[in-house]
Amino acid sequence: MAKTELYVVRHGKTMFNTVQRVQGWCDTPLTKSGVERIQYLGNGLSDIPFVEAVSSDSGRAIETMRRILKEHPNGKDIPYHTDERIREWCFGSLEGGYDAEMWGVVPRILNFPDYDNMIANHVSFEDICNAIYDADTANWAETYQQLSTRVWTGFEDIAHRVERNGGGKVVVVSHGLTIAFLMHLINEENTVRVDIDNGSVTRLLYENGKFTIEEFASTAYIEKGMN
């Protein structure tokens, strides 16, 4: 049996990423520079024999995956499907607003003067999730339990299925906060991060029902694809 490895990619840069607006379950397309960066990434991943491809069902993740597979010599033959469980967090009524507004509201709910102070005090993902849930006037945001179950089962089911079928390498396209949260679910010592680059790759090894983080938010594959 081959080792089971997940190459977890953050989707390419979008219009809302560029103008710094909150983008969870709402969606915008990749920008010209976002497409170019993903094309470089696809080239940098083109020599990896992926046995499967999975993305979230968000348009930006689907567009990213299609461009990665287009650069792969066997891209047309790699089985690909979407999984709504590896979507980004849902930010409820905060969706589409400016990042600065959301990251201004959340610290105040948690009794911090500002975002920097909140991060410096090692706020937990659970606290942030609860604050978003409380701030959401549309009642769309998920509870911490719902979010934890969704994200964990989504990624674990992908890995378990591949392992059961003989193992191999899988390319997965997901989202920044979801990827950071997954790192925390794997190892509780991993704290809140919102600085995962678009197109970066987090490589996970899955053995006997356990994930190991082999590489985190690497841009090396993009740089490789540029050469």
PDB file of C-alpha atoms in Angstrom:
ATOM      1  CA  MET A   1       0.000   0.000   0.000  1.00  0.00           C
ATOM      2  CA  ALA A   2       1.292   3.485  -0.904  1.00  0.00           C
ATOM      3  CA  LYS A   3       1.429   6.263   1.668  1.00  0.00           C
ATOM      4  CA  THR A   4      -1.667   8.441   1.727  1.00  0.00           C
ATOM      5  CA  GLU A   5      -0.781  12.117   1.305  1.00  0.00           C
ATOM      6  CA  LEU A   6      -3.030  15.146   0.941  1.00  0.00           C
ATOM      7  CA  TYR A   7      -1.685  18.206  -0.879  1.00  0.00           C
ATOM      8  CA  VAL A   8      -4.080  20.827   0.491  1.00  0.00           C
ATOM      9  CA  VAL A   9      -4.094  24.013  -1.588  1.00  0.00           C
ATOM     10  CA  ARG A  10      -5.604  27.355  -0.705  1.00  0.00           C
ATOM     11  CA  HIS A  11      -7.588  28.555  -3.729  1.00  0.00           C
ATOM     12  CA  GLY A  12      -6.229  31.263  -6.024  1.00  0.00           C
ATOM     13  CA  LYS A  13      -6.597  34.956  -5.216  1.00  0.00           C
ATOM     14  CA  THR A  14     -10.080  36.321  -5.905  1.00  0.00           C
ATOM     15  CA  MET A  15     -11.708  39.702  -6.420  1.00  0.00           C
ATOM     16  CA  PHE A  16     -12.869  39.828  -2.770  1.00  0.00           C
ATOM     17  CA  ASN A  17      -9.399  38.763  -1.543  1.00  0.00           C
ATOM     18  CA  THR A  18      -7.930  41.655  -3.503  1.00  0.00           C
ATOM     19  CA  VAL A  19     -10.299  44.315  -2.135  1.00  0.00           C
ATOM     20  CA  GLN A  20     -10.164  42.755   1.357  1.00  0.00           C
ATOM     21  CA  ARG A  21     -13.774  41.730   1.731  1.00  0.00           C
ATOM     22  CA  VAL A  22     -15.076  38.832   3.817  1.00  0.00           C
ATOM     23  CA  GLN A  23     -15.514  35.736   1.666  1.00  0.00           C
ATOM     24  CA  GLY A  24     -16.752  32.566   3.276  1.00  0.00           C
ATOM     25  CA  TRP A  25     -19.733  30.920   1.620  1.00  0.00           C
ATOM     26  CA  CYS A  26     -20.153  33.881  -0.737  1.00  0.00           C
ATOM     27  CA  ASP A  27     -17.932  33.719  -3.794  1.00  0.00           C
ATOM     28  CA  THR A  28     -16.024  35.757  -6.389  1.00  0.00           C
ATOM     29  CA  PRO A  29     -13.880  34.616  -9.340  1.00  0.00           C
ATOM     30  CA  LEU A  30     -10.099  34.484  -9.473  1.00  0.00           C
ATOM     31  CA  THR A  31      -8.334  37.623 -10.643  1.00  0.00           C
ATOM     32  CA  LYS A  32      -5.895  37.691 -13.548  1.00  0.00           C
ATOM     33  CA  SER A  33      -2.927  37.529 -11.156  1.00  0.00           C
ATOM     34  CA  GLY A  34      -4.709  34.815  -9.164  1.00  0.00           C
ATOM     35  CA  VAL A  35      -5.085  32.679 -12.285  1.00  0.00           C
ATOM     36  CA  GLU A  36      -1.433  33.194 -13.216  1.00  0.00           C
ATOM     37  CA  ARG A  37      -0.240  32.108  -9.776  1.00  0.00           C
ATOM     38  CA  ILE A  38      -2.376  28.946  -9.900  1.00  0.00           C
ATOM     39  CA  GLN A  39      -1.037  28.141 -13.355  1.00  0.00           C
ATOM     40  CA  TYR A  40       2.474  28.309 -11.895  1.00  0.00           C
ATOM     41  CA  LEU A  41       1.302  26.087  -9.029  1.00  0.00           C
ATOM     42  CA  GLY A  42      -0.197  23.583 -11.450  1.00  0.00           C
ATOM     43  CA  ASN A  43       3.089  23.454 -13.324  1.00  0.00           C
ATOM     44  CA  GLY A  44       4.952  22.949 -10.034  1.00  0.00           C
ATOM     45  CA  LEU A  45       2.665  20.032  -9.139  1.00  0.00           C
ATOM     46  CA  SER A  46       2.638  18.497 -12.616  1.00  0.00           C
ATOM     47  CA  ASP A  47       5.152  15.748 -11.834  1.00  0.00           C
ATOM     48  CA  ILE A  48       3.190  14.412  -8.830  1.00  0.00           C
ATOM     49  CA  PRO A  49       1.148  11.264  -9.615  1.00  0.00           C
ATOM     50  CA  PHE A  50      -2.148  12.239  -8.015  1.00  0.00           C
ATOM     51  CA  VAL A  51      -4.708   9.453  -7.706  1.00  0.00           C
ATOM     52  CA  GLU A  52      -7.604  11.768  -6.896  1.00  0.00           C
ATOM     53  CA  ALA A  53      -8.598  15.451  -6.814  1.00  0.00           C
ATOM     54  CA  VAL A  54     -11.130  17.028  -4.443  1.00  0.00           C
ATOM     55  CA  SER A  55     -12.179  20.645  -4.002  1.00  0.00           C
ATOM     56  CA  SER A  56     -14.803  22.433  -1.993  1.00  0.00           C
ATOM     57  CA  ASP A  57     -17.971  23.233  -3.923  1.00  0.00           C
ATOM     58  CA  SER A  58     -17.247  26.973  -3.942  1.00  0.00           C
ATOM     59  CA  GLY A  59     -16.686  28.426  -7.401  1.00  0.00           C
ATOM     60  CA  ARG A  60     -13.224  29.780  -6.590  1.00  0.00           C
ATOM     61  CA  ALA A  61     -12.076  26.342  -5.403  1.00  0.00           C
ATOM     62  CA  ILE A  62     -13.515  24.629  -8.486  1.00  0.00           C
ATOM     63  CA  GLU A  63     -11.837  27.167 -10.793  1.00  0.00           C
ATOM     64  CA  THR A  64      -8.536  26.665  -8.965  1.00  0.00           C
ATOM     65  CA  MET A  65      -8.719  22.881  -9.271  1.00  0.00           C
ATOM     66  CA  ARG A  66      -9.597  22.965 -12.952  1.00  0.00           C
ATOM     67  CA  ARG A  67      -6.564  25.117 -13.658  1.00  0.00           C
ATOM     68  CA  ILE A  68      -4.297  22.839 -11.601  1.00  0.00           C
ATOM     69  CA  LEU A  69      -5.525  19.777 -13.480  1.00  0.00           C
ATOM     70  CA  LYS A  70      -5.173  21.551 -16.827  1.00  0.00           C
ATOM     71  CA  GLU A  71      -1.427  21.872 -16.178  1.00  0.00           C
ATOM     72  CA  HIS A  72      -1.085  18.215 -15.178  1.00  0.00           C
ATOM     73  CA  PRO A  73      -0.142  15.729 -17.945  1.00  0.00           C
ATOM     74  CA  ASN A  74      -2.717  13.248 -16.584  1.00  0.00           C
ATOM     75  CA  GLY A  75      -5.207  15.857 -15.451  1.00  0.00           C
ATOM     76  CA  LYS A  76      -8.069  14.537 -17.581  1.00  0.00           C
ATOM     77  CA  ASP A  77      -7.689  11.083 -16.073  1.00  0.00           C
ATOM     78  CA  ILE A  78      -7.506  12.078 -12.389  1.00  0.00           C
ATOM     79  CA  PRO A  79     -10.904  11.435 -10.715  1.00  0.00           C
ATOM     80  CA  TYR A  80     -12.263  14.770  -9.446  1.00  0.00           C
ATOM     81  CA  HIS A  81     -15.238  15.630  -7.273  1.00  0.00           C
ATOM     82  CA  THR A  82     -16.356  18.364  -4.881  1.00  0.00           C
ATOM     83  CA  ASP A  83     -17.123  18.157  -1.172  1.00  0.00           C
ATOM     84  CA  GLU A  84     -19.130  20.896   0.551  1.00  0.00           C
ATOM     85  CA  ARG A  85     -17.646  19.931   3.934  1.00  0.00           C
ATOM     86  CA  ILE A  86     -14.259  21.478   3.074  1.00  0.00           C
ATOM     87  CA  ARG A  87     -15.783  24.898   2.324  1.00  0.00           C
ATOM     88  CA  GLU A  88     -14.614  28.037   4.062  1.00  0.00           C
ATOM     89  CA  TRP A  89     -16.249  29.077   7.345  1.00  0.00           C
ATOM     90  CA  CYS A  90     -19.642  30.715   6.979  1.00  0.00           C
ATOM     91  CA  PHE A  91     -19.512  34.289   8.289  1.00  0.00           C
ATOM     92  CA  GLY A  92     -23.256  34.847   8.138  1.00  0.00           C
ATOM     93  CA  SER A  93     -24.366  38.466   7.841  1.00  0.00           C
ATOM     94  CA  LEU A  94     -20.692  39.528   7.900  1.00  0.00           C
ATOM     95  CA  GLU A  95     -20.216  37.995   4.431  1.00  0.00           C
ATOM     96  CA  GLY A  96     -19.250  40.528   1.774  1.00  0.00           C
ATOM     97  CA  GLY A  97     -18.333  43.265   4.252  1.00  0.00           C
ATOM     98  CA  TYR A  98     -14.813  44.579   4.624  1.00  0.00           C
ATOM     99  CA  ASP A  99     -12.329  42.387   6.501  1.00  0.00           C
ATOM    100  CA  ALA A 100     -11.515  45.324   8.764  1.00  0.00           C
ATOM    101  CA  GLU A 101     -15.153  45.541   9.863  1.00  0.00           C
ATOM    102  CA  MET A 102     -15.391  41.861  10.807  1.00  0.00           C
ATOM    103  CA  TRP A 103     -12.010  41.837  12.535  1.00  0.00           C
ATOM    104  CA  GLY A 104     -13.116  44.967  14.366  1.00  0.00           C
ATOM    105  CA  VAL A 105     -16.352  43.411  15.626  1.00  0.00           C
ATOM    106  CA  VAL A 106     -14.949  40.019  16.666  1.00  0.00           C
ATOM    107  CA  PRO A 107     -12.313  41.352  19.126  1.00  0.00           C
ATOM    108  CA  ARG A 108     -14.882  43.633  20.783  1.00  0.00           C
ATOM    109  CA  ILE A 109     -17.254  40.711  21.346  1.00  0.00           C
ATOM    110  CA  LEU A 110     -14.337  38.873  22.982  1.00  0.00           C
ATOM    111  CA  ASN A 111     -13.367  41.920  25.074  1.00  0.00           C
ATOM    112  CA  PHE A 112     -10.135  42.741  23.254  1.00  0.00           C
ATOM    113  CA  PRO A 113      -9.342  46.305  22.146  1.00  0.00           C
ATOM    114  CA  ASP A 114      -8.365  45.278  18.610  1.00  0.00           C
ATOM    115  CA  TYR A 115      -7.373  42.418  16.302  1.00  0.00           C
ATOM    116  CA  ASP A 116      -3.636  42.561  17.053  1.00  0.00           C
ATOM    117  CA  ASN A 117      -4.261  42.381  20.781  1.00  0.00           C
ATOM    118  CA  MET A 118      -6.648  39.472  20.291  1.00  0.00           C
ATOM    119  CA  ILE A 119      -4.091  37.463  18.294  1.00  0.00           C
ATOM    120  CA  ALA A 120      -1.269  38.348  20.714  1.00  0.00           C
ATOM    121  CA  ASN A 121      -3.358  36.854  23.523  1.00  0.00           C
ATOM    122  CA  HIS A 122      -3.683  33.548  21.639  1.00  0.00           C
ATOM    123  CA  VAL A 123      -7.437  33.653  21.153  1.00  0.00           C
ATOM    124  CA  SER A 124      -8.843  30.226  20.315  1.00  0.00           C
ATOM    125  CA  PHE A 125     -10.644  29.139  17.157  1.00  0.00           C
ATOM    126  CA  GLU A 126     -13.602  28.260  19.351  1.00  0.00           C
ATOM    127  CA  ASP A 127     -13.778  31.811  20.719  1.00  0.00           C
ATOM    128  CA  ILE A 128     -13.607  33.292  17.206  1.00  0.00           C
ATOM    129  CA  CYS A 129     -16.276  30.903  15.959  1.00  0.00           C
ATOM    130  CA  ASN A 130     -18.537  31.786  18.888  1.00  0.00           C
ATOM    131  CA  ALA A 131     -17.998  35.507  18.302  1.00  0.00           C
ATOM    132  CA  ILE A 132     -18.903  35.190  14.613  1.00  0.00           C
ATOM    133  CA  TYR A 133     -21.969  33.161  15.592  1.00  0.00           C
ATOM    134  CA  ASP A 134     -23.007  35.884  18.052  1.00  0.00           C
ATOM    135  CA  ALA A 135     -22.361  38.713  15.562  1.00  0.00           C
ATOM    136  CA  ASP A 136     -24.327  37.046  12.752  1.00  0.00           C
ATOM    137  CA  THR A 137     -27.780  38.625  12.566  1.00  0.00           C
ATOM    138  CA  ALA A 138     -28.886  36.318   9.727  1.00  0.00           C
ATOM    139  CA  ASN A 139     -28.492  33.100  11.761  1.00  0.00           C
ATOM    140  CA  TRP A 140     -26.411  31.441   9.026  1.00  0.00           C
ATOM    141  CA  ALA A 141     -23.107  30.956  10.873  1.00  0.00           C
ATOM    142  CA  GLU A 142     -22.221  27.538  12.279  1.00  0.00           C
ATOM    143  CA  THR A 143     -21.700  26.587  15.896  1.00  0.00           C
ATOM    144  CA  TYR A 144     -18.205  25.430  16.866  1.00  0.00           C
ATOM    145  CA  GLN A 145     -19.412  21.838  17.068  1.00  0.00           C
ATOM    146  CA  GLN A 146     -20.992  22.004  13.610  1.00  0.00           C
ATOM    147  CA  LEU A 147     -17.861  23.575  12.128  1.00  0.00           C
ATOM    148  CA  SER A 148     -15.469  21.124  13.812  1.00  0.00           C
ATOM    149  CA  THR A 149     -17.482  18.102  12.692  1.00  0.00           C
ATOM    150  CA  ARG A 150     -17.856  19.385   9.125  1.00  0.00           C
ATOM    151  CA  VAL A 151     -14.198  20.205   8.557  1.00  0.00           C
ATOM    152  CA  TRP A 152     -12.776  17.140  10.305  1.00  0.00           C
ATOM    153  CA  THR A 153     -15.066  14.583   8.697  1.00  0.00           C
ATOM    154  CA  GLY A 154     -14.594  16.182   5.290  1.00  0.00           C
ATOM    155  CA  PHE A 155     -10.816  15.847   5.256  1.00  0.00           C
ATOM    156  CA  GLU A 156     -10.695  12.565   7.150  1.00  0.00           C
ATOM    157  CA  ASP A 157     -13.202  10.932   4.790  1.00  0.00           C
ATOM    158  CA  ILE A 158     -11.068  11.946   1.797  1.00  0.00           C
ATOM    159  CA  ALA A 159      -7.930  10.492   3.380  1.00  0.00           C
ATOM    160  CA  HIS A 160      -9.664   7.342   4.639  1.00  0.00           C
ATOM    161  CA  ARG A 161     -11.206   6.626   1.238  1.00  0.00           C
ATOM    162  CA  VAL A 162      -7.858   6.952  -0.536  1.00  0.00           C
ATOM    163  CA  GLU A 163      -6.115   4.819   2.088  1.00  0.00           C
ATOM    164  CA  ARG A 164      -8.798   2.150   1.735  1.00  0.00           C
ATOM    165  CA  ASN A 165      -8.253   2.142  -2.038  1.00  0.00           C
ATOM    166  CA  GLY A 166      -4.512   1.529  -1.743  1.00  0.00           C
ATOM    167  CA  GLY A 167      -3.207   4.974  -0.827  1.00  0.00           C
ATOM    168  CA  GLY A 168      -1.509   7.595  -2.959  1.00  0.00           C
ATOM    169  CA  LYS A 169      -1.351  11.347  -3.318  1.00  0.00           C
ATOM    170  CA  VAL A 170      -4.450  13.548  -3.456  1.00  0.00           C
ATOM    171  CA  VAL A 171      -4.677  17.220  -4.430  1.00  0.00           C
ATOM    172  CA  VAL A 172      -7.311  19.064  -2.405  1.00  0.00           C
ATOM    173  CA  VAL A 173      -8.405  22.703  -2.854  1.00  0.00           C
ATOM    174  CA  SER A 174      -9.882  24.380   0.216  1.00  0.00           C
ATOM    175  CA  HIS A 175      -9.799  27.774   1.963  1.00  0.00           C
ATOM    176  CA  GLY A 176      -7.527  29.795   4.217  1.00  0.00           C
ATOM    177  CA  LEU A 177      -9.291  29.767   7.573  1.00  0.00           C
ATOM    178  CA  THR A 178     -10.528  26.205   7.042  1.00  0.00           C
ATOM    179  CA  ILE A 179      -6.961  25.009   6.396  1.00  0.00           C
ATOM    180  CA  ALA A 180      -5.645  26.847   9.475  1.00  0.00           C
ATOM    181  CA  PHE A 181      -8.485  25.360  11.528  1.00  0.00           C
ATOM    182  CA  LEU A 182      -7.697  21.860  10.244  1.00  0.00           C
ATOM    183  CA  MET A 183      -4.095  22.314  11.441  1.00  0.00           C
ATOM    184  CA  HIS A 184      -5.493  23.064  14.898  1.00  0.00           C
ATOM    185  CA  LEU A 185      -7.790  20.025  14.815  1.00  0.00           C
ATOM    186  CA  ILE A 186      -4.756  17.883  13.958  1.00  0.00           C
ATOM    187  CA  ASN A 187      -2.592  19.477  16.644  1.00  0.00           C
ATOM    188  CA  GLU A 188      -4.156  21.768  19.252  1.00  0.00           C
ATOM    189  CA  GLU A 189      -0.865  23.641  19.620  1.00  0.00           C
ATOM    190  CA  ASN A 190      -1.451  25.252  16.204  1.00  0.00           C
ATOM    191  CA  THR A 191      -2.970  28.661  16.945  1.00  0.00           C
ATOM    192  CA  VAL A 192      -5.146  31.023  14.911  1.00  0.00           C
ATOM    193  CA  ARG A 193      -3.617  32.175  11.617  1.00  0.00           C
ATOM    194  CA  VAL A 194      -5.148  34.178   8.781  1.00  0.00           C
ATOM    195  CA  ASP A 195      -1.994  34.617   6.690  1.00  0.00           C
ATOM    196  CA  ILE A 196      -2.027  31.481   4.528  1.00  0.00           C
ATOM    197  CA  ASP A 197      -1.050  32.525   0.988  1.00  0.00           C
ATOM    198  CA  ASN A 198      -3.317  31.896  -1.969  1.00  0.00           C
ATOM    199  CA  GLY A 199      -1.989  28.905  -3.878  1.00  0.00           C
ATOM    200  CA  SER A 200       0.157  27.671  -0.985  1.00  0.00           C
ATOM    201  CA  VAL A 201       0.324  23.941  -0.270  1.00  0.00           C
ATOM    202  CA  THR A 202      -0.059  22.189   3.079  1.00  0.00           C
ATOM    203  CA  ARG A 203       1.021  18.567   2.828  1.00  0.00           C
ATOM    204  CA  LEU A 204      -0.485  16.004   5.198  1.00  0.00           C
ATOM    205  CA  LEU A 205       0.410  12.362   5.759  1.00  0.00           C
ATOM    206  CA  TYR A 206      -2.439  10.065   6.826  1.00  0.00           C
ATOM    207  CA  GLU A 207      -1.634   6.738   8.485  1.00  0.00           C
ATOM    208  CA  ASN A 208      -3.759   4.514  10.719  1.00  0.00           C
ATOM    209  CA  GLY A 209      -6.431   7.156  11.197  1.00  0.00           C
ATOM    210  CA  LYS A 210      -4.006   9.934  12.102  1.00  0.00           C
ATOM    211  CA  PHE A 211      -2.833  13.031  10.230  1.00  0.00           C
ATOM    212  CA  THR A 212       0.751  14.316  10.407  1.00  0.00           C
ATOM    213  CA  ILE A 213       1.634  17.775   9.093  1.00  0.00           C
ATOM    214  CA  GLU A 214       4.600  17.356   6.726  1.00  0.00           C
ATOM    215  CA  GLU A 215       4.611  20.839   5.197  1.00  0.00           C
ATOM    216  CA  PHE A 216       2.589  23.961   6.002  1.00  0.00           C
ATOM    217  CA  ALA A 217       1.518  26.764   3.636  1.00  0.00           C
ATOM    218  CA  SER A 218       4.473  26.227   1.314  1.00  0.00           C
ATOM    219  CA  THR A 219       4.885  28.416  -1.772  1.00  0.00           C
ATOM    220  CA  ALA A 220       7.769  26.264  -3.041  1.00  0.00           C
ATOM    221  CA  TYR A 221       5.553  24.566  -5.645  1.00  0.00           C
ATOM    222  CA  ILE A 222       4.599  27.946  -7.121  1.00  0.00           C
ATOM    223  CA  GLU A 223       8.240  28.963  -7.270  1.00  0.00           C
ATOM    224  CA  LYS A 224       9.120  25.628  -8.884  1.00  0.00           C
ATOM    225  CA  GLY A 225       6.442  26.182 -11.523  1.00  0.00           C
ATOM    226  CA  MET A 226       7.823  29.607 -12.396  1.00  0.00           C
ATOM    227  CA  ASN A 227      11.203  28.170 -13.387  1.00  0.00           C
TER     228      ASN A 227
END
